[in-house]
mmCIF file of C-alpha atoms in Angstrom:
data_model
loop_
_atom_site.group_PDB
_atom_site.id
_atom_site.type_symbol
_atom_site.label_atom_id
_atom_site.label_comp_id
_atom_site.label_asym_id
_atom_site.label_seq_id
_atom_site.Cartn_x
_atom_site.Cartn_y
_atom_site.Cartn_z
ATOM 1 C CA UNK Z 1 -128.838 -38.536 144.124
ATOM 2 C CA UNK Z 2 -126.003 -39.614 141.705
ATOM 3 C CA UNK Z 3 -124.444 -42.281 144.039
ATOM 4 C CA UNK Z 4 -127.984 -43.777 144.778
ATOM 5 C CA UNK Z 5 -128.689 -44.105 140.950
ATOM 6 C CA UNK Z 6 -125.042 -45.688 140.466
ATOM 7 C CA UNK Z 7 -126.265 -48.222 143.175
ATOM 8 C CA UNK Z 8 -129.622 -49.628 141.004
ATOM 9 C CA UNK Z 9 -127.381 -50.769 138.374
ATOM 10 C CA UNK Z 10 -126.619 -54.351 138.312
ATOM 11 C CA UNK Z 11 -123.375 -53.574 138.565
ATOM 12 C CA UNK Z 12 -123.794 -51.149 141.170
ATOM 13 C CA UNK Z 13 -125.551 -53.712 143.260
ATOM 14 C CA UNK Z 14 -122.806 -56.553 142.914
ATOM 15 C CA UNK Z 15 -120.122 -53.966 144.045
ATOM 16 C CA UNK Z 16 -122.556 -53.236 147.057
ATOM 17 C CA UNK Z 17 -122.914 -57.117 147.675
ATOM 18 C CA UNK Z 18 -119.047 -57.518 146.946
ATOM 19 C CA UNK Z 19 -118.747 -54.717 149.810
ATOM 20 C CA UNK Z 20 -120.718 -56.114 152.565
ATOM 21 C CA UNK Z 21 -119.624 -59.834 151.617
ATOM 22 C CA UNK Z 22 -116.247 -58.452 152.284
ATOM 23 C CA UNK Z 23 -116.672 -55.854 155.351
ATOM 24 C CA UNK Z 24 -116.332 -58.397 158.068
ATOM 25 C CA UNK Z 25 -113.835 -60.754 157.229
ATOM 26 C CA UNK Z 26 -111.934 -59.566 153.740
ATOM 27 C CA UNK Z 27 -109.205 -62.329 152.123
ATOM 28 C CA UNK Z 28 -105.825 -60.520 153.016
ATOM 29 C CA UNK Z 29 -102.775 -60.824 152.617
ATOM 30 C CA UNK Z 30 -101.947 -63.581 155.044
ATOM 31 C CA UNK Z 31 -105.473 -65.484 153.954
ATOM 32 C CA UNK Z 32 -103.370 -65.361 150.344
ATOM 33 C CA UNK Z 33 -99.869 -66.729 152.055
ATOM 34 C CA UNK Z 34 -101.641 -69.707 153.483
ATOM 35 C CA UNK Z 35 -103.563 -70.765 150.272
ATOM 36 C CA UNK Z 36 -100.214 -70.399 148.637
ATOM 37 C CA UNK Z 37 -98.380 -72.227 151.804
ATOM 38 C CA UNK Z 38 -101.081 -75.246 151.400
ATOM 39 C CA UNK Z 39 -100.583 -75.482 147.299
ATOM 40 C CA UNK Z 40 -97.322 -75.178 147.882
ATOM 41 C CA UNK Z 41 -97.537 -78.496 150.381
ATOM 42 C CA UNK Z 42 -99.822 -80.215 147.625
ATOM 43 C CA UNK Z 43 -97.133 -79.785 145.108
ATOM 44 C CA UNK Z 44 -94.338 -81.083 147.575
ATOM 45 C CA UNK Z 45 -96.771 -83.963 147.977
ATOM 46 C CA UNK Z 46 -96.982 -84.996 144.188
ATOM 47 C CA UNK Z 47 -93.034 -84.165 143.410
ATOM 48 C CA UNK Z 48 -92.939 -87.475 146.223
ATOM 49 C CA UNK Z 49 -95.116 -89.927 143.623
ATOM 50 C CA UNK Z 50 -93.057 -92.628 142.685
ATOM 51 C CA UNK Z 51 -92.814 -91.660 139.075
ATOM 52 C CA UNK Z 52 -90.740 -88.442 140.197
ATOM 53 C CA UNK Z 53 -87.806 -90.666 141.357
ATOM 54 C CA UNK Z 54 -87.392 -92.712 138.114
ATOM 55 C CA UNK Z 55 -85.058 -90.933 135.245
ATOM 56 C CA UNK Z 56 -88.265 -90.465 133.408
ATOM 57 C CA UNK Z 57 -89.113 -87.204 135.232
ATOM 58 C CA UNK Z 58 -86.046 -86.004 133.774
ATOM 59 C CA UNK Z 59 -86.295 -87.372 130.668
ATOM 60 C CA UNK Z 60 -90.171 -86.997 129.691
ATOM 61 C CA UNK Z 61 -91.075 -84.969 131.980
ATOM 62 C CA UNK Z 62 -88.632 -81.891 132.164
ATOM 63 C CA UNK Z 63 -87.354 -82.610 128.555
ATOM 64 C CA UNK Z 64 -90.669 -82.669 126.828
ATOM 65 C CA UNK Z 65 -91.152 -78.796 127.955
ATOM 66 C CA UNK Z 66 -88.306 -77.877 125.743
ATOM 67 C CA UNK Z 67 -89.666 -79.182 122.378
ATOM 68 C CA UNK Z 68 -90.206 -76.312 119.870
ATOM 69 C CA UNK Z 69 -88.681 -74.150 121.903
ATOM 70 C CA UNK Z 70 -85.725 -71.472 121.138
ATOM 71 C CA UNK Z 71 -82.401 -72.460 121.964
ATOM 72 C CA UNK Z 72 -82.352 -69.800 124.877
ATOM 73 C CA UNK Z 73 -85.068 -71.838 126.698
ATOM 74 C CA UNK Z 74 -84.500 -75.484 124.600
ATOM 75 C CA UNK Z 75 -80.480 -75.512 125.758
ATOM 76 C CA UNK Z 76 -80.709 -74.767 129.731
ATOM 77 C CA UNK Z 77 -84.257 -77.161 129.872
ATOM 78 C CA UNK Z 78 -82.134 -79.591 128.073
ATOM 79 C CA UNK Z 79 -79.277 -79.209 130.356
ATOM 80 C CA UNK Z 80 -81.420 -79.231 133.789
ATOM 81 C CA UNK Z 81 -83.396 -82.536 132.581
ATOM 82 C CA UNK Z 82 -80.054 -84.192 131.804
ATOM 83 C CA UNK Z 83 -78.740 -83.670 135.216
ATOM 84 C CA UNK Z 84 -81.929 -84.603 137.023
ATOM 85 C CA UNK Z 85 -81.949 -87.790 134.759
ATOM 86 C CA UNK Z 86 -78.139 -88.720 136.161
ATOM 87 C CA UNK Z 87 -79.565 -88.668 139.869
ATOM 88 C CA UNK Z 88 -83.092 -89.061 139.969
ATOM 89 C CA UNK Z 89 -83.649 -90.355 143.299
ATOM 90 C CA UNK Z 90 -81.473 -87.613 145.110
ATOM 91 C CA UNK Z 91 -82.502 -84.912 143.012
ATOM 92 C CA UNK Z 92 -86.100 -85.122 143.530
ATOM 93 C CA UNK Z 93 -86.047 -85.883 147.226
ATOM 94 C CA UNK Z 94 -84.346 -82.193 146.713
ATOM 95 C CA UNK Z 95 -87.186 -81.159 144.952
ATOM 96 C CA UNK Z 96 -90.141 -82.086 147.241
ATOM 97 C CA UNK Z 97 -88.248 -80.840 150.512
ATOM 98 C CA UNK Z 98 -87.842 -77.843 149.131
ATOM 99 C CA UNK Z 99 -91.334 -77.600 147.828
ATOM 100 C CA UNK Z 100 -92.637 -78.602 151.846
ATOM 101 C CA UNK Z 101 -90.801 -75.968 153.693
ATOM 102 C CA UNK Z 102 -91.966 -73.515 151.542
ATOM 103 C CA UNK Z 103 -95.299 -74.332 152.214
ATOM 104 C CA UNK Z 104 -94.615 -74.929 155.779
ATOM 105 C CA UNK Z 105 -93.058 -71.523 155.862
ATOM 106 C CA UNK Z 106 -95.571 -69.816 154.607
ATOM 107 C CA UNK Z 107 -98.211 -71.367 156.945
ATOM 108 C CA UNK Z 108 -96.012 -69.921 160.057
ATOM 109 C CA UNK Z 109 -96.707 -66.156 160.376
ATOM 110 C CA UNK Z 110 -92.987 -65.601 161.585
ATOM 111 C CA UNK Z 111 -91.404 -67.008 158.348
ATOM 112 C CA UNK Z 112 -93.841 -66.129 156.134
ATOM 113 C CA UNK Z 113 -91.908 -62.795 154.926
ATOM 114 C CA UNK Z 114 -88.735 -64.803 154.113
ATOM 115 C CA UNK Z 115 -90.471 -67.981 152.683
ATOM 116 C CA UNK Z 116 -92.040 -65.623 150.202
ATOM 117 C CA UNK Z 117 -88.681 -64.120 149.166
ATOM 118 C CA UNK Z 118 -87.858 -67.777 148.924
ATOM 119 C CA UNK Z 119 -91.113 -68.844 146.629
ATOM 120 C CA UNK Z 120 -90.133 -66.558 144.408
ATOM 121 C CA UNK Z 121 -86.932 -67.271 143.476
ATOM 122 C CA UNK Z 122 -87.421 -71.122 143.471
ATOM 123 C CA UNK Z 123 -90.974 -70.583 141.195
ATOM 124 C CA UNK Z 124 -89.340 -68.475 138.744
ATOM 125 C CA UNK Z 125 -86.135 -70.969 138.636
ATOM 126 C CA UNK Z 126 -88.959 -73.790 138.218
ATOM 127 C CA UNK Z 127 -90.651 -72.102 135.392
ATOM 128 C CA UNK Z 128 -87.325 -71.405 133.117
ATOM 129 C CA UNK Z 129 -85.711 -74.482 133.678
ATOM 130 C CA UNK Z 130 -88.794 -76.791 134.709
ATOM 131 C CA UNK Z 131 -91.513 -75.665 132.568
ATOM 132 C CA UNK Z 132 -89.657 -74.035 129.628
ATOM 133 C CA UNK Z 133 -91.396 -70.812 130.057
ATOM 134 C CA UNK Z 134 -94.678 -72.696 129.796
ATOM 135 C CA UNK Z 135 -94.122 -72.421 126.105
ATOM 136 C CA UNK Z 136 -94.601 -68.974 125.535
ATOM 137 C CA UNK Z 137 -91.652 -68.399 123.671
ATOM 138 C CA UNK Z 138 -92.344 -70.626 120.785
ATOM 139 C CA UNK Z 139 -95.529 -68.702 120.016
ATOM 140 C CA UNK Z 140 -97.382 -72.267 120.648
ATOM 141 C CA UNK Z 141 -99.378 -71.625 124.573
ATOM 142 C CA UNK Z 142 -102.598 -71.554 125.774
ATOM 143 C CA UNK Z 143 -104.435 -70.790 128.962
ATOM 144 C CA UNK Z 144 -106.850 -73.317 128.077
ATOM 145 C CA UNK Z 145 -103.487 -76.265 128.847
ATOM 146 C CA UNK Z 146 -101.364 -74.251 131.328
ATOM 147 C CA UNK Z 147 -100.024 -71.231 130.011
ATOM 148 C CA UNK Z 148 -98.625 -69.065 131.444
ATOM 149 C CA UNK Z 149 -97.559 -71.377 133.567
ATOM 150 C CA UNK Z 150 -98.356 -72.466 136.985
ATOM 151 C CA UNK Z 151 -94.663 -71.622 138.225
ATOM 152 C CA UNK Z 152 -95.052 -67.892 137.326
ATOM 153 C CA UNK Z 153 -98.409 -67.219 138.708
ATOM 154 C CA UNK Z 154 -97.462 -68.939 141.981
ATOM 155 C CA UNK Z 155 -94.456 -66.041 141.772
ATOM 156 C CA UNK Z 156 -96.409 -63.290 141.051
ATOM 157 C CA UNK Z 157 -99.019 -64.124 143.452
ATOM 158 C CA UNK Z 158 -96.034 -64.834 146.033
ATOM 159 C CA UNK Z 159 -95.349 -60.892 145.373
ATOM 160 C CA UNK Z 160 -98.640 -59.742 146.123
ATOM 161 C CA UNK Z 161 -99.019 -61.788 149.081
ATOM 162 C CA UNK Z 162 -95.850 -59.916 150.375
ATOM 163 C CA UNK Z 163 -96.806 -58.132 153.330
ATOM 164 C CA UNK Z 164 -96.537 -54.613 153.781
ATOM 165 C CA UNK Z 165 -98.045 -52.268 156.735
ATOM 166 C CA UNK Z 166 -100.331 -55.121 158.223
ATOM 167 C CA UNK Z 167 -100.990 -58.481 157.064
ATOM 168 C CA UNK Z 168 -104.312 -57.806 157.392
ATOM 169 C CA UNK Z 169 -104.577 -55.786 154.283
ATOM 170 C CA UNK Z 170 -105.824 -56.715 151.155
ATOM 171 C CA UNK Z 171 -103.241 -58.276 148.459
ATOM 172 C CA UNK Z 172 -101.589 -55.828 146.422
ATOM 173 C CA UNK Z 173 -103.964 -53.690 144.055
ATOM 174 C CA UNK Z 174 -101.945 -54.243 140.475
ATOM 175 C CA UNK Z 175 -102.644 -57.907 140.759
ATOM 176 C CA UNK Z 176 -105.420 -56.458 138.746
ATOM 177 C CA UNK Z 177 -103.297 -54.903 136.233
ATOM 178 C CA UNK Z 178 -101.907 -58.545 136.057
ATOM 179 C CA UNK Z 179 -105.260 -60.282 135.758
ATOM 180 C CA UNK Z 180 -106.086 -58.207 132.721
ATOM 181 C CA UNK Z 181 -102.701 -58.951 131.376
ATOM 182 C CA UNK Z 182 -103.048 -62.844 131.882
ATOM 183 C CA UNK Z 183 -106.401 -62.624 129.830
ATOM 184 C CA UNK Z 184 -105.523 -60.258 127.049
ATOM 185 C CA UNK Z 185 -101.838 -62.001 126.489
ATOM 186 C CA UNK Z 186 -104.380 -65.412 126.461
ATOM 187 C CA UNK Z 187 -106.514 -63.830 123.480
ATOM 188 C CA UNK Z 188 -103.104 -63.240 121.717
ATOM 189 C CA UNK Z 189 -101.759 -66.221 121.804
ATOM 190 C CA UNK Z 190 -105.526 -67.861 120.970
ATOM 191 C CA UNK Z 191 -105.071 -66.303 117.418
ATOM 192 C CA UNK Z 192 -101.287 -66.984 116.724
ATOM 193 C CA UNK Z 193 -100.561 -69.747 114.246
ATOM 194 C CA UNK Z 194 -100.974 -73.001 115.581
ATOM 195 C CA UNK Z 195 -103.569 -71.735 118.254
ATOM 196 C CA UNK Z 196 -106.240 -70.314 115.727
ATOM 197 C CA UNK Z 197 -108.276 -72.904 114.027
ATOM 198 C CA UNK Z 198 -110.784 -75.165 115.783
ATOM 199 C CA UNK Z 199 -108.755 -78.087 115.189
ATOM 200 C CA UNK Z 200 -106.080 -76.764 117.191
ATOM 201 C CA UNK Z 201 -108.311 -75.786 119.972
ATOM 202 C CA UNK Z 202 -109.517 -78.905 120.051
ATOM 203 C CA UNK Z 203 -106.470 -80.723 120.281
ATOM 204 C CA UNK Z 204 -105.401 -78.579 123.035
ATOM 205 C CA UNK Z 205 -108.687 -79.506 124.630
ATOM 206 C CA UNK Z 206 -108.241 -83.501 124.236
ATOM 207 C CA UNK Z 207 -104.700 -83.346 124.723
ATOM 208 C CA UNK Z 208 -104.466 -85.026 127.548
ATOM 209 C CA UNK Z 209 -107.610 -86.239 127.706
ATOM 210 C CA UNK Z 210 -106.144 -90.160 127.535
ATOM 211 C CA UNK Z 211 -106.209 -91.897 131.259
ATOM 212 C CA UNK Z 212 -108.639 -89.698 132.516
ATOM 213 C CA UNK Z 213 -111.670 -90.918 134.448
ATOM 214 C CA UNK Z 214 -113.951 -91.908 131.595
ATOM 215 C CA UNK Z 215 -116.608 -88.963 131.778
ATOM 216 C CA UNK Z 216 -113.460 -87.122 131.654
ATOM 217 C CA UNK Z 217 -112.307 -88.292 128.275
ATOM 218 C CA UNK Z 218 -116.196 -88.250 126.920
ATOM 219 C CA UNK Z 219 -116.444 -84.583 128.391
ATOM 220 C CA UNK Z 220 -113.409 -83.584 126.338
ATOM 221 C CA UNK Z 221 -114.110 -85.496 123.014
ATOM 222 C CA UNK Z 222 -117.657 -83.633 122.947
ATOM 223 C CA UNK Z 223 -115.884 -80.415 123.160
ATOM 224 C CA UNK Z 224 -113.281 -81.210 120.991
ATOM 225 C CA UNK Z 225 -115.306 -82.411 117.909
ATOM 226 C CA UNK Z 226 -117.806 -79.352 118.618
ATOM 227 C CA UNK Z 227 -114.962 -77.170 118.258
ATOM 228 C CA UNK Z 228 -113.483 -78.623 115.306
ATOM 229 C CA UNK Z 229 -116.634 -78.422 113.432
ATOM 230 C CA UNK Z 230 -116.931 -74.993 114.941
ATOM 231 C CA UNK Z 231 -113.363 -73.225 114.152
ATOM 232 C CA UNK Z 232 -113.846 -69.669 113.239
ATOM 233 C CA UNK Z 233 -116.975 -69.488 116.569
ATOM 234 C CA UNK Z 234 -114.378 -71.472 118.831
ATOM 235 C CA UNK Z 235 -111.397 -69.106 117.873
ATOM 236 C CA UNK Z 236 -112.951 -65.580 117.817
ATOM 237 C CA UNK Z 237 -115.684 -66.674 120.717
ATOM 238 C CA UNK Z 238 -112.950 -67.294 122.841
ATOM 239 C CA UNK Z 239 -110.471 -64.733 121.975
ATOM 240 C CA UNK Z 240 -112.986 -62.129 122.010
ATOM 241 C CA UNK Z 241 -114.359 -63.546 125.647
ATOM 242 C CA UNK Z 242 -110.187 -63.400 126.670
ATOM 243 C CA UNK Z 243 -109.863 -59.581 125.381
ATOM 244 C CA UNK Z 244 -113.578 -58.612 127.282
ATOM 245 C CA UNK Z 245 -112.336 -60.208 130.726
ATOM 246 C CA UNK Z 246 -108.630 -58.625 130.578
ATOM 247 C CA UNK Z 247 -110.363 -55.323 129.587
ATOM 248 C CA UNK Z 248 -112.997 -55.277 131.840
ATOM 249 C CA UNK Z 249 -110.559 -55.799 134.780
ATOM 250 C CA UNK Z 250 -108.926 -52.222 133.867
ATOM 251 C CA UNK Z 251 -112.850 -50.064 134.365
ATOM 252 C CA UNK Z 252 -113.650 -49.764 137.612
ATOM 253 C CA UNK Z 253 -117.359 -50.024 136.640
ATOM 254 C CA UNK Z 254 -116.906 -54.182 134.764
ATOM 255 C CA UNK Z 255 -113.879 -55.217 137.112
ATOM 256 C CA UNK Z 256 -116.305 -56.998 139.652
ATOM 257 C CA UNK Z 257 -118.088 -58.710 136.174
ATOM 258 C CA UNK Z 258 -114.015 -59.644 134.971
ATOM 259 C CA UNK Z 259 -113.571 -60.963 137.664
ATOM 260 C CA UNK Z 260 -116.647 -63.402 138.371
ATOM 261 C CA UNK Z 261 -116.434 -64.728 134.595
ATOM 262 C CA UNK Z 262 -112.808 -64.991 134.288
ATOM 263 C CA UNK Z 263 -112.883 -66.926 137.833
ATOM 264 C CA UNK Z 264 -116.249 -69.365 136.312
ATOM 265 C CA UNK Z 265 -113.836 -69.884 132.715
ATOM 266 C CA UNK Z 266 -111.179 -70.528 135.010
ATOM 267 C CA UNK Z 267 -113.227 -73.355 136.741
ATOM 268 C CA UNK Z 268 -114.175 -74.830 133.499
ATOM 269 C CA UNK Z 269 -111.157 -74.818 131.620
ATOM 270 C CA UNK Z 270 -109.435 -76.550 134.536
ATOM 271 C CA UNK Z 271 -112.010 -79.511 134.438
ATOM 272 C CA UNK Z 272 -111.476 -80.023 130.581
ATOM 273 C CA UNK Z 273 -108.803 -78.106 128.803
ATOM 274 C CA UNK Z 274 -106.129 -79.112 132.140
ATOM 275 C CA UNK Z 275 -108.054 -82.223 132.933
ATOM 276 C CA UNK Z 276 -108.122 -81.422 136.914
ATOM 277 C CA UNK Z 277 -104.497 -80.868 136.491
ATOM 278 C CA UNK Z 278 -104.576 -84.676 135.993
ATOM 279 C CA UNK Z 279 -103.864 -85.332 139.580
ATOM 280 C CA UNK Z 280 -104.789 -88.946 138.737
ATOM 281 C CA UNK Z 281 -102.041 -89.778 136.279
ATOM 282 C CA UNK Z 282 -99.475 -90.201 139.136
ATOM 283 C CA UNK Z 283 -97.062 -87.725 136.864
ATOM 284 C CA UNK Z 284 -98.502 -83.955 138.110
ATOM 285 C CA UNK Z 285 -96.062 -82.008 139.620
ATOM 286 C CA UNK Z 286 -98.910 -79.371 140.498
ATOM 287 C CA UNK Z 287 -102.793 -78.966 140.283
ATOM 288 C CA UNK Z 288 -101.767 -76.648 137.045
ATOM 289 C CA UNK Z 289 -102.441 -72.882 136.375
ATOM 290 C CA UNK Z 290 -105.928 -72.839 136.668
ATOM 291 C CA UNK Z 291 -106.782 -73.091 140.456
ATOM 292 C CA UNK Z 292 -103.390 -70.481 140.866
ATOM 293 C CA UNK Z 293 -105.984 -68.273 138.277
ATOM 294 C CA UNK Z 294 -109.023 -69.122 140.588
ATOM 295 C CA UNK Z 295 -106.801 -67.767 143.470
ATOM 296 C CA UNK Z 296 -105.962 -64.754 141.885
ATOM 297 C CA UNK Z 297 -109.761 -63.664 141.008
ATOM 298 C CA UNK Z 298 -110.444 -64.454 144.878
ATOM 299 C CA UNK Z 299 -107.344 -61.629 145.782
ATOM 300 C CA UNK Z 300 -108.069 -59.275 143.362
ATOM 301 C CA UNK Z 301 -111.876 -59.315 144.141
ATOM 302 C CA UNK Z 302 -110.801 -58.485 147.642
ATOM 303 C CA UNK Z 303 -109.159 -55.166 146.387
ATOM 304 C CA UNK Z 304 -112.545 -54.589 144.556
ATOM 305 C CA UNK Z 305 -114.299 -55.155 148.152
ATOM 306 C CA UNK Z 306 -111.816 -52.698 150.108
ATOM 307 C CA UNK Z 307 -112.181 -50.080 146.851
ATOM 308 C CA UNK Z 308 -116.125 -50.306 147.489
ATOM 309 C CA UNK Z 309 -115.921 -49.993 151.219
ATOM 310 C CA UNK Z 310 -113.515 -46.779 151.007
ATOM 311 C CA UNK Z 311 -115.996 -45.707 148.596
ATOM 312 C CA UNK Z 312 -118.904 -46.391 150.919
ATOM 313 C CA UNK Z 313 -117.068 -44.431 153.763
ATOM 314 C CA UNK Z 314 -116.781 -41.452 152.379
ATOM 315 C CA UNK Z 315 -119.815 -40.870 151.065
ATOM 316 C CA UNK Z 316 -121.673 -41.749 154.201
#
């Protein structure tokens, strides 16, 4: 009588849906290798833009992500952009191989296992010395223009993808411990100095608004000056929307809710805040963090549907 009850709820009801969406054909762990395998072939694809083999990508590109930062970050970024800037051309035909046959690894089921091994250790080397930690260690981030960082979420979701008994299971359960990390560390860093007026939102927002697609930049502005004349609704909305989503991932009852919301802010913030990743510009080294976030909702929610179809069995 209990467990039908449970079921009317609308939560109860998307966990049923979530359960029979998922019975047939769940996203496991090699469904998560390939979508990694195929970003990781997108990104190999971009490092080979012509902009990549000028010293620029050393010197702007790599360079620019040690600003502001402490000297344990500021001095290696420094170091790896200076090198890269001495041999350009050779360096980042280096760079986009590498970035290739990892994604060609992954997509063959007999390397996968040691390609992942692999991702890891180059996506973690990427985000020290490439990204500069996405920021996070000068207090100045945001999810809403990368943080934290499209290097380490392609690392951590490298990790869950890692197969264990069968590839056919599910992705590892604590990615959801990790998805309520990733939105309650956001909602931290949204009310740090620097981060918490609507101003600074704002300018996170239109940031790199300029070259965009026109709609693009208008999109942007509109949120940007509602925000500014907005600050304290902008700052606590969003911090408070951050802390519900992390939160809600850790009780079993809202984690199907955390997910779906997280996975629609996701969406949004990579049309405005990351500007689709501004794939246009011709200087993207990846689509940014927010499709890796998108990814992660879609693996966790598949733990959700094997949690409601265990569920389901034994109470039939």
């Amino acid at each position: 009588m209990t467990q039908a009850v449970l079921t009317q709820t609308p939560t109860g009801e998307l966990r049923q849906l979530i359960g029979r969406l998922t019975a047939r054909r769940p996203f496991t762990r090699r469904h998560l290798q390939i979508v990694l395998g195929l970003l990781w072939l997108l990104d190999g694809a971009l490092q080979a833009q012509p902009f990549m083999f000028t010293r620029a990508f050393g010197t702007q590109l790599i360079a620019g992500t040690g600003a502001g930062q402490p000297t344990v970050v500021r001095w290696p970024v420094h170091f790896s952009s200076t090198v890269i800037a001495g041999h350009p051309f050779a360096w980042n035909l280096l760079f986009a191989a590498i970035q290739v046959l990892i994604g060609v690894g992954l997509l063959l089921r007999r390397t996968a296992r040691t390609t992942l091994i692999v991702s890891v250790v180059w996506a973690l080397g990427v985000w020290y010395l490439g990204e500069g930690l996405s920021g996070l260690a000068s207090g100045h981030a945001s999810i809403i223009n990368g943080a934290p960082g499209s290097a380490l979420l392609y690392a951590v979701l490298a990790v869950a993808a890692f197969p264990g008994g069968r590839l056919r299971e599910t992705p590892a359960r604590w990615l959801m411990w990790a998805w309520a990390a990733l939105w309650v560390g956001a909602a931290v860093y949204q009310v740090l100095p620097g981060q918490n007026t609507g101003s600074d939102t704002a300018g996170v927002v239109t940031g790199g608004a300029a070259g965009g697609p026109h709609w693009l930049v208008q999109l942007d502005t509109s949120i940007g000056t509602w925000m500014t004349h907005n600050g304290v609704l902008t700052v606590i909305g969003l911090a408070v929307v951050y802390v519900l989503i992390g939160l809600g991932a850790l009780v079993r009852a809202t984690r199907t809710w955390s997910l779906a919301v997280g996975l629609v802010l996701a969406i949004a913030i990579w049309i405005t805040g990351q500007d689709l990743g501004q794939l246009y510009s011709g200087q993207a080294t990846d689509p940014n963090s927010a499709p890796l976030i998108v990814l992660m909702a879609v693996a966790a929610w598949a733990t959700v549907g094997q949690a409601v179809r265990r569920t389901g069995a034994r109470t039939s």
